[in-house]
Short mmCIF file of C-alpha atoms in Angstrom, two decimals:
data_model
loop_
_atom_site.label_atom_id
_atom_site.label_comp_id
_atom_site.label_asym_id
_atom_site.label_seq_id
_atom_site.Cartn_x
_atom_site.Cartn_y
_atom_site.Cartn_z
CA MET A 1 -56.95 -239.05 -12.27
CA LYS A 2 -56.03 -239.51 -15.90
CA PHE A 3 -58.38 -241.42 -18.17
CA SER A 4 -56.13 -244.36 -19.07
CA TRP A 5 -56.25 -246.59 -22.11
CA ARG A 6 -57.51 -249.35 -19.83
CA GLY A 7 -60.38 -247.13 -18.74
CA ALA A 8 -61.17 -246.29 -22.36
CA ILE A 9 -61.26 -249.98 -23.29
CA GLY A 10 -63.43 -250.74 -20.27
CA LEU A 11 -65.92 -248.01 -21.17
CA ALA A 12 -66.08 -249.14 -24.79
CA LEU A 13 -66.65 -252.77 -23.80
CA THR A 14 -69.28 -251.80 -21.25
CA VAL A 15 -71.24 -249.77 -23.80
CA LEU A 16 -70.93 -252.54 -26.41
CA LEU A 17 -72.07 -255.27 -24.04
CA LEU A 18 -74.99 -253.25 -22.66
CA TRP A 19 -76.10 -252.56 -26.24
CA TRP A 20 -75.83 -256.27 -27.07
CA VAL A 21 -77.77 -257.33 -23.96
CA PHE A 22 -80.61 -254.86 -24.49
CA LYS A 23 -80.77 -254.57 -28.29
CA ASP A 24 -83.50 -257.25 -28.57
CA ALA A 25 -84.87 -256.82 -25.05
CA HIS A 26 -88.59 -257.32 -24.52
CA TRP A 27 -89.16 -254.68 -21.88
CA ALA A 28 -92.75 -255.68 -21.22
CA GLU A 29 -91.69 -259.26 -20.49
CA MET A 30 -88.85 -258.13 -18.27
CA TRP A 31 -91.15 -255.87 -16.31
CA ALA A 32 -93.68 -258.68 -15.92
CA HIS A 33 -90.96 -260.94 -14.49
CA LEU A 34 -89.91 -258.24 -12.03
CA ARG A 35 -93.49 -257.49 -10.92
CA GLY A 36 -93.99 -261.17 -10.21
CA ALA A 37 -90.79 -261.48 -8.14
CA ASN A 38 -90.98 -262.76 -4.59
CA ILE A 39 -89.87 -259.68 -2.63
CA PRO A 40 -88.87 -261.48 0.60
CA LEU A 41 -86.66 -263.84 -1.43
CA VAL A 42 -85.12 -260.89 -3.29
CA ILE A 43 -84.25 -259.27 0.04
CA LEU A 44 -82.86 -262.57 1.35
CA ALA A 45 -80.72 -263.04 -1.78
CA VAL A 46 -79.20 -259.56 -1.40
CA ALA A 47 -78.61 -260.10 2.33
CA VAL A 48 -76.89 -263.46 1.73
CA GLY A 49 -74.80 -261.97 -1.08
CA THR A 50 -73.68 -259.13 1.19
CA CYS A 51 -72.53 -261.62 3.83
CA MET A 52 -69.78 -262.82 1.51
CA PHE A 53 -67.82 -259.62 2.16
CA PRO A 54 -67.19 -260.31 5.86
CA LEU A 55 -66.09 -263.80 4.80
CA ARG A 56 -63.63 -262.24 2.37
CA ALA A 57 -62.26 -260.12 5.20
CA ARG A 58 -61.99 -263.18 7.45
CA ARG A 59 -60.01 -265.22 4.92
CA TRP A 60 -57.56 -262.34 4.62
CA ARG A 61 -56.32 -262.98 8.19
CA PRO A 62 -54.51 -266.32 7.59
CA ILE A 63 -52.99 -264.99 4.36
CA LEU A 64 -51.41 -262.17 6.36
CA GLY A 65 -50.42 -264.57 9.14
CA SER A 66 -46.70 -264.58 8.33
CA VAL A 67 -46.57 -260.76 8.32
CA ALA A 68 -49.00 -259.90 11.11
CA PRO A 69 -50.29 -262.92 13.07
CA ASN A 70 -53.79 -262.80 14.54
CA LEU A 71 -54.88 -259.45 13.16
CA PRO A 72 -58.22 -258.36 14.66
CA PHE A 73 -61.22 -258.71 12.38
CA ASP A 74 -62.33 -255.06 12.60
CA PRO A 75 -59.59 -253.43 10.45
CA LEU A 76 -59.78 -256.30 7.96
CA TRP A 77 -63.52 -255.81 7.60
CA ARG A 78 -63.33 -252.00 7.38
CA SER A 79 -60.61 -252.18 4.72
CA THR A 80 -62.55 -254.76 2.73
CA ALA A 81 -65.78 -252.74 2.86
CA VAL A 82 -64.06 -249.54 1.72
CA GLY A 83 -62.21 -251.42 -1.03
CA MET A 84 -65.37 -253.05 -2.38
CA MET A 85 -67.13 -249.68 -2.30
CA ALA A 86 -64.25 -248.17 -4.30
CA ASN A 87 -64.61 -250.90 -6.94
CA ASN A 88 -68.26 -249.94 -7.33
CA ILE A 89 -67.90 -246.19 -7.76
CA LEU A 90 -64.30 -245.39 -8.75
CA PRO A 91 -62.65 -246.03 -12.13
CA ALA A 92 -59.63 -248.21 -12.91
CA ARG A 93 -60.64 -250.96 -10.46
CA MET A 94 -59.02 -249.19 -7.58
CA GLY A 95 -60.68 -251.36 -4.98
CA GLU A 96 -57.68 -253.59 -4.32
CA LEU A 97 -55.31 -250.64 -4.00
CA VAL A 98 -57.75 -248.89 -1.68
CA ARG A 99 -58.23 -252.04 0.37
CA ALA A 100 -54.47 -252.48 0.83
CA TYR A 101 -54.03 -248.77 1.62
CA MET A 102 -56.78 -248.77 4.23
CA LEU A 103 -55.28 -251.77 6.00
CA THR A 104 -51.93 -249.99 6.09
CA ARG A 105 -53.62 -247.00 7.74
CA LEU A 106 -55.40 -249.13 10.31
CA THR A 107 -52.65 -251.66 11.18
CA PRO A 108 -48.83 -251.89 11.20
CA VAL A 109 -48.90 -254.01 8.01
CA PRO A 110 -46.76 -252.30 5.30
CA PHE A 111 -48.45 -251.49 2.00
CA SER A 112 -46.24 -253.85 -0.03
CA ALA A 113 -47.18 -256.81 2.17
CA SER A 114 -50.84 -255.78 2.24
CA PHE A 115 -51.05 -255.53 -1.54
CA ALA A 116 -49.10 -258.77 -2.09
CA SER A 117 -51.53 -260.57 0.22
CA LEU A 118 -54.42 -259.47 -1.99
CA VAL A 119 -52.72 -260.94 -5.05
CA VAL A 120 -52.57 -264.22 -3.14
CA ASP A 121 -56.20 -263.75 -2.11
CA ARG A 122 -57.16 -263.38 -5.77
CA ALA A 123 -55.16 -266.47 -6.72
CA PHE A 124 -56.97 -268.63 -4.16
CA GLY A 125 -60.31 -267.19 -5.24
CA ALA A 126 -59.63 -267.90 -8.91
CA VAL A 127 -58.70 -271.53 -8.22
CA ILE A 128 -61.78 -272.18 -6.07
CA VAL A 129 -64.17 -270.50 -8.54
CA LEU A 130 -62.68 -272.47 -11.43
CA LEU A 131 -63.00 -275.70 -9.46
CA LEU A 132 -66.66 -275.02 -8.57
CA THR A 133 -67.45 -274.12 -12.18
CA VAL A 134 -65.89 -277.35 -13.42
CA LEU A 135 -67.80 -279.39 -10.83
CA ALA A 136 -71.04 -277.73 -11.99
CA MET A 137 -70.30 -278.89 -15.53
CA PHE A 138 -69.90 -282.49 -14.30
CA ASP A 139 -73.35 -282.35 -12.70
CA PRO A 140 -75.80 -284.67 -14.56
CA GLN A 141 -78.24 -281.73 -14.63
CA PHE A 142 -75.85 -279.67 -16.75
CA PRO A 143 -77.56 -279.13 -20.16
CA ALA A 144 -76.74 -281.92 -22.60
CA GLY A 145 -75.21 -281.09 -25.95
CA VAL A 146 -73.95 -277.66 -24.91
CA GLU A 147 -70.75 -276.50 -26.58
CA LEU A 148 -68.37 -273.92 -25.16
CA ALA A 149 -66.04 -272.13 -27.57
CA GLY A 150 -66.93 -274.75 -30.17
CA ARG A 151 -66.01 -277.69 -27.93
CA PRO A 152 -68.24 -280.12 -26.03
CA ALA A 153 -68.79 -279.00 -22.45
CA ALA A 154 -67.36 -282.28 -21.12
CA HIS A 155 -64.04 -281.57 -22.86
CA VAL A 156 -63.96 -278.04 -21.48
CA ALA A 157 -64.71 -279.34 -17.98
CA GLY A 158 -61.86 -281.86 -18.25
CA THR A 159 -59.50 -279.13 -19.43
CA GLY A 160 -60.60 -276.94 -16.55
CA LEU A 161 -59.86 -279.70 -14.05
CA VAL A 162 -56.38 -280.13 -15.48
CA LEU A 163 -55.89 -276.36 -15.33
CA VAL A 164 -56.81 -276.34 -11.62
CA VAL A 165 -54.11 -278.95 -10.97
CA ILE A 166 -51.52 -277.05 -13.03
CA VAL A 167 -52.25 -273.77 -11.24
CA GLY A 168 -51.98 -275.51 -7.87
CA LEU A 169 -48.60 -277.00 -8.80
CA ALA A 170 -47.42 -273.63 -10.12
CA LEU A 171 -48.32 -271.94 -6.83
CA TYR A 172 -46.37 -274.54 -4.88
CA ALA A 173 -43.41 -274.15 -7.26
CA ILE A 174 -43.35 -270.40 -6.55
CA VAL A 175 -43.33 -271.11 -2.81
CA PHE A 176 -40.67 -273.80 -2.70
CA PHE A 177 -38.43 -272.72 -5.59
CA PRO A 178 -38.69 -268.91 -5.64
CA VAL A 179 -34.99 -268.27 -6.30
CA ARG A 180 -34.91 -270.48 -9.38
CA LEU A 181 -38.10 -269.02 -10.79
CA ILE A 182 -36.90 -265.46 -10.23
CA ARG A 183 -33.64 -266.28 -12.00
CA LEU A 184 -35.54 -267.71 -14.97
CA TYR A 185 -37.68 -264.58 -15.05
CA GLU A 186 -34.58 -262.35 -14.98
CA LEU A 187 -32.92 -264.24 -17.83
CA PHE A 188 -36.06 -263.97 -19.94
CA VAL A 189 -37.07 -260.37 -19.25
CA ARG A 190 -33.49 -259.09 -19.51
CA ARG A 191 -33.55 -259.96 -23.20
CA VAL A 192 -37.15 -259.01 -23.94
CA ALA A 193 -37.96 -255.97 -21.73
CA PRO A 194 -35.10 -255.03 -19.37
CA ARG A 195 -36.97 -252.07 -17.88
CA PHE A 196 -39.45 -254.46 -16.24
CA GLU A 197 -36.77 -256.61 -14.61
CA GLU A 198 -36.58 -254.90 -11.20
CA ARG A 199 -40.31 -254.33 -10.84
CA GLY A 200 -41.09 -257.91 -11.87
CA ARG A 201 -38.47 -259.29 -9.48
CA GLN A 202 -40.00 -257.43 -6.56
CA MET A 203 -43.50 -258.53 -7.50
CA LEU A 204 -42.48 -262.18 -7.74
CA LYS A 205 -40.66 -261.95 -4.42
CA SER A 206 -43.67 -260.37 -2.70
CA PHE A 207 -46.01 -262.93 -4.28
CA ALA A 208 -43.80 -265.81 -3.10
CA GLU A 209 -43.74 -264.37 0.42
CA GLY A 210 -47.50 -264.00 0.39
CA LEU A 211 -47.89 -267.61 -0.74
CA SER A 212 -45.95 -268.75 2.32
CA VAL A 213 -49.37 -269.76 3.63
CA LEU A 214 -48.91 -272.90 1.53
CA ARG A 215 -46.04 -273.92 3.81
CA HIS A 216 -48.37 -274.10 6.80
CA PRO A 217 -51.10 -276.76 6.44
CA ALA A 218 -53.37 -275.24 9.10
CA ARG A 219 -53.26 -271.75 7.58
CA PHE A 220 -53.58 -273.17 4.07
CA MET A 221 -56.71 -275.14 5.00
CA SER A 222 -58.10 -272.07 6.74
CA VAL A 223 -57.73 -269.97 3.57
CA VAL A 224 -59.25 -272.75 1.45
CA TRP A 225 -62.17 -273.12 3.88
CA TRP A 226 -63.03 -269.43 4.01
CA THR A 227 -62.58 -269.06 0.24
CA LEU A 228 -64.85 -272.03 -0.44
CA LEU A 229 -67.45 -270.72 2.00
CA HIS A 230 -67.27 -267.27 0.39
CA TRP A 231 -68.01 -268.53 -3.12
CA LEU A 232 -70.62 -271.06 -2.04
CA LEU A 233 -72.43 -268.24 -0.23
CA GLN A 234 -72.33 -266.08 -3.36
CA ALA A 235 -73.74 -268.97 -5.40
CA LEU A 236 -76.44 -269.47 -2.77
CA ALA A 237 -77.43 -265.82 -3.16
CA PHE A 238 -77.69 -266.38 -6.93
CA TYR A 239 -79.81 -269.49 -6.35
CA ILE A 240 -82.19 -267.71 -3.96
CA MET A 241 -82.58 -264.98 -6.59
CA PHE A 242 -83.37 -267.71 -9.14
CA LYS A 243 -86.23 -268.78 -6.90
CA ALA A 244 -87.34 -265.17 -6.42
CA VAL A 245 -88.00 -264.68 -10.15
CA ASP A 246 -89.04 -268.28 -10.84
CA ILE A 247 -85.93 -269.46 -12.70
CA ARG A 248 -86.07 -273.24 -12.54
CA ALA A 249 -82.46 -274.31 -12.48
CA PRO A 250 -80.39 -276.44 -10.05
CA PHE A 251 -77.90 -275.08 -7.53
CA SER A 252 -75.11 -276.25 -9.84
CA ALA A 253 -76.44 -273.71 -12.36
CA ALA A 254 -75.74 -270.96 -9.84
CA LEU A 255 -72.16 -272.24 -9.54
CA PHE A 256 -71.77 -272.24 -13.32
CA VAL A 257 -73.32 -268.78 -13.75
CA GLN A 258 -71.04 -267.50 -11.00
CA GLY A 259 -67.97 -268.83 -12.79
CA VAL A 260 -68.94 -267.27 -16.12
CA ILE A 261 -69.66 -263.93 -14.42
CA VAL A 262 -66.31 -263.98 -12.58
CA ILE A 263 -64.53 -264.54 -15.90
CA GLY A 264 -66.55 -261.77 -17.52
CA VAL A 265 -65.94 -259.12 -14.87
CA SER A 266 -62.19 -259.86 -14.86
CA LEU A 267 -61.93 -257.92 -18.15
CA PRO A 268 -61.42 -254.13 -18.20
CA SER A 269 -64.71 -252.43 -17.35
CA THR A 270 -66.32 -249.41 -15.77
CA PRO A 271 -67.11 -249.19 -12.02
CA GLY A 272 -69.66 -251.78 -10.94
CA TYR A 273 -68.90 -254.11 -13.87
CA PHE A 274 -72.11 -253.19 -15.71
CA GLY A 275 -72.53 -254.89 -19.05
CA PHE A 276 -70.12 -257.69 -18.22
CA PHE A 277 -72.27 -259.03 -15.39
CA GLU A 278 -75.48 -258.92 -17.44
CA ALA A 279 -73.94 -260.41 -20.60
CA ALA A 280 -72.25 -263.27 -18.73
CA ALA A 281 -75.44 -264.03 -16.79
CA MET A 282 -77.59 -264.01 -19.93
CA VAL A 283 -75.27 -266.28 -21.91
CA SER A 284 -74.94 -268.83 -19.11
CA LEU A 285 -78.61 -268.87 -18.06
CA VAL A 286 -79.81 -269.30 -21.63
CA MET A 287 -77.86 -272.59 -21.66
CA TYR A 288 -80.26 -273.83 -18.98
CA GLY A 289 -83.30 -272.97 -21.08
CA VAL A 290 -84.01 -269.63 -19.39
CA SER A 291 -85.44 -266.98 -21.71
CA GLU A 292 -83.25 -263.97 -22.46
CA SER A 293 -85.81 -261.60 -20.96
CA LEU A 294 -85.93 -263.51 -17.68
CA ALA A 295 -82.15 -263.91 -17.58
CA VAL A 296 -81.57 -260.18 -18.09
CA ALA A 297 -84.27 -259.29 -15.55
CA TRP A 298 -82.57 -261.57 -12.99
CA ALA A 299 -79.09 -260.21 -13.74
CA LEU A 300 -79.93 -256.53 -13.75
CA THR A 301 -82.08 -256.71 -10.61
CA TYR A 302 -79.63 -258.71 -8.55
CA HIS A 303 -76.64 -256.74 -9.83
CA ILE A 304 -78.05 -253.32 -8.94
CA LEU A 305 -79.47 -254.36 -5.57
CA SER A 306 -76.35 -256.25 -4.51
CA LEU A 307 -74.15 -253.18 -5.06
CA ILE A 308 -76.13 -250.97 -2.69
CA PRO A 309 -75.43 -252.46 0.78
CA ILE A 310 -71.64 -252.83 0.49
CA THR A 311 -71.35 -249.40 -1.15
CA VAL A 312 -73.27 -247.77 1.73
CA ILE A 313 -71.26 -249.71 4.32
CA GLY A 314 -67.98 -248.76 2.62
CA LEU A 315 -68.91 -245.08 2.49
CA TYR A 316 -69.83 -245.21 6.18
CA TYR A 317 -66.44 -246.65 7.17
CA LEU A 318 -64.67 -244.20 4.86
CA ALA A 319 -66.41 -241.30 6.59
CA ARG A 320 -65.49 -242.68 10.02
CA SER A 321 -61.85 -242.99 8.96
CA GLY A 322 -61.68 -239.24 8.36
CA MET A 323 -60.80 -239.71 4.68
CA ARG A 324 -62.72 -238.28 1.74
CA LEU A 325 -63.67 -240.03 -1.46
CA GLY A 326 -61.48 -237.66 -3.46
CA GLU A 327 -58.42 -238.78 -1.48
CA LEU A 328 -58.87 -242.37 -2.65
CA LYS A 329 -58.45 -241.25 -6.26
CA GLN A 330 -54.90 -240.18 -5.46
CA ILE A 331 -53.81 -243.62 -4.19
CA GLU A 332 -52.98 -244.98 -7.65
CA ARG A 333 -50.32 -242.29 -8.05
#
């Protein structure tokens, strides 16, 4: 696989952020925090965090409902596990491509529909995470006087709430007025970048078809429910890990830290999102009065330990599928 410009940017950012996180690190303090950690709670946090992956697989079923109704859970779970494993050890964030490809191998779902469904999956996840982050900022226990990007946190929270509404309306517009939106896209891109017209048209069409879940209230509520449960479970894992290392912060802090981390790891990075996870966790936890040493100790410990179970599970299912890790690197082509 070629080392793309995106991979180069990701590597550079990862190195820069790791340097920034550890440049003033007090290693003795960090080690003291880790030695004093409650091991049973650490194990529980990792176990709870790992449980979010089956939930992610489960919420995939209603999204695919219009293409393949009532898909069994097993291929959804196997594909999700292999995809998450690929995100952890392969470059270029290939996890979503691998996940879609694996489902195509295990079920009659075509690759185009499988991949489009994951774009929809990401859209729902982004909206729910943003909403939970905003709600955390409205919590009375959110640190007073905190500014984000030079603006009071209350203003940022209000803007985020408006953004959630706008995104929701935009998603519905794509579902109910796809022809008009595609025509507007064609008129715009034809003048700016004609070579992207056909590819963009197909992507918009696939995305609109994937969002057809919004036309069915029962399926829509099912996706929302499983997405909400998924991210609340992840935040619960964070909160249990807070308790494990004696970080005294409310559950809403776990929701806020989760939101900042999700934003951070959305940028180009190396496999496993190292650097981005730790920097986002440190910045957000410091707002709650947590020391940098404790914040970094929490982030690095949870991050490393949480990657292990799903990576092992994904490798196991990959081996059972008869594929090799090297074959996954060819999927992007």
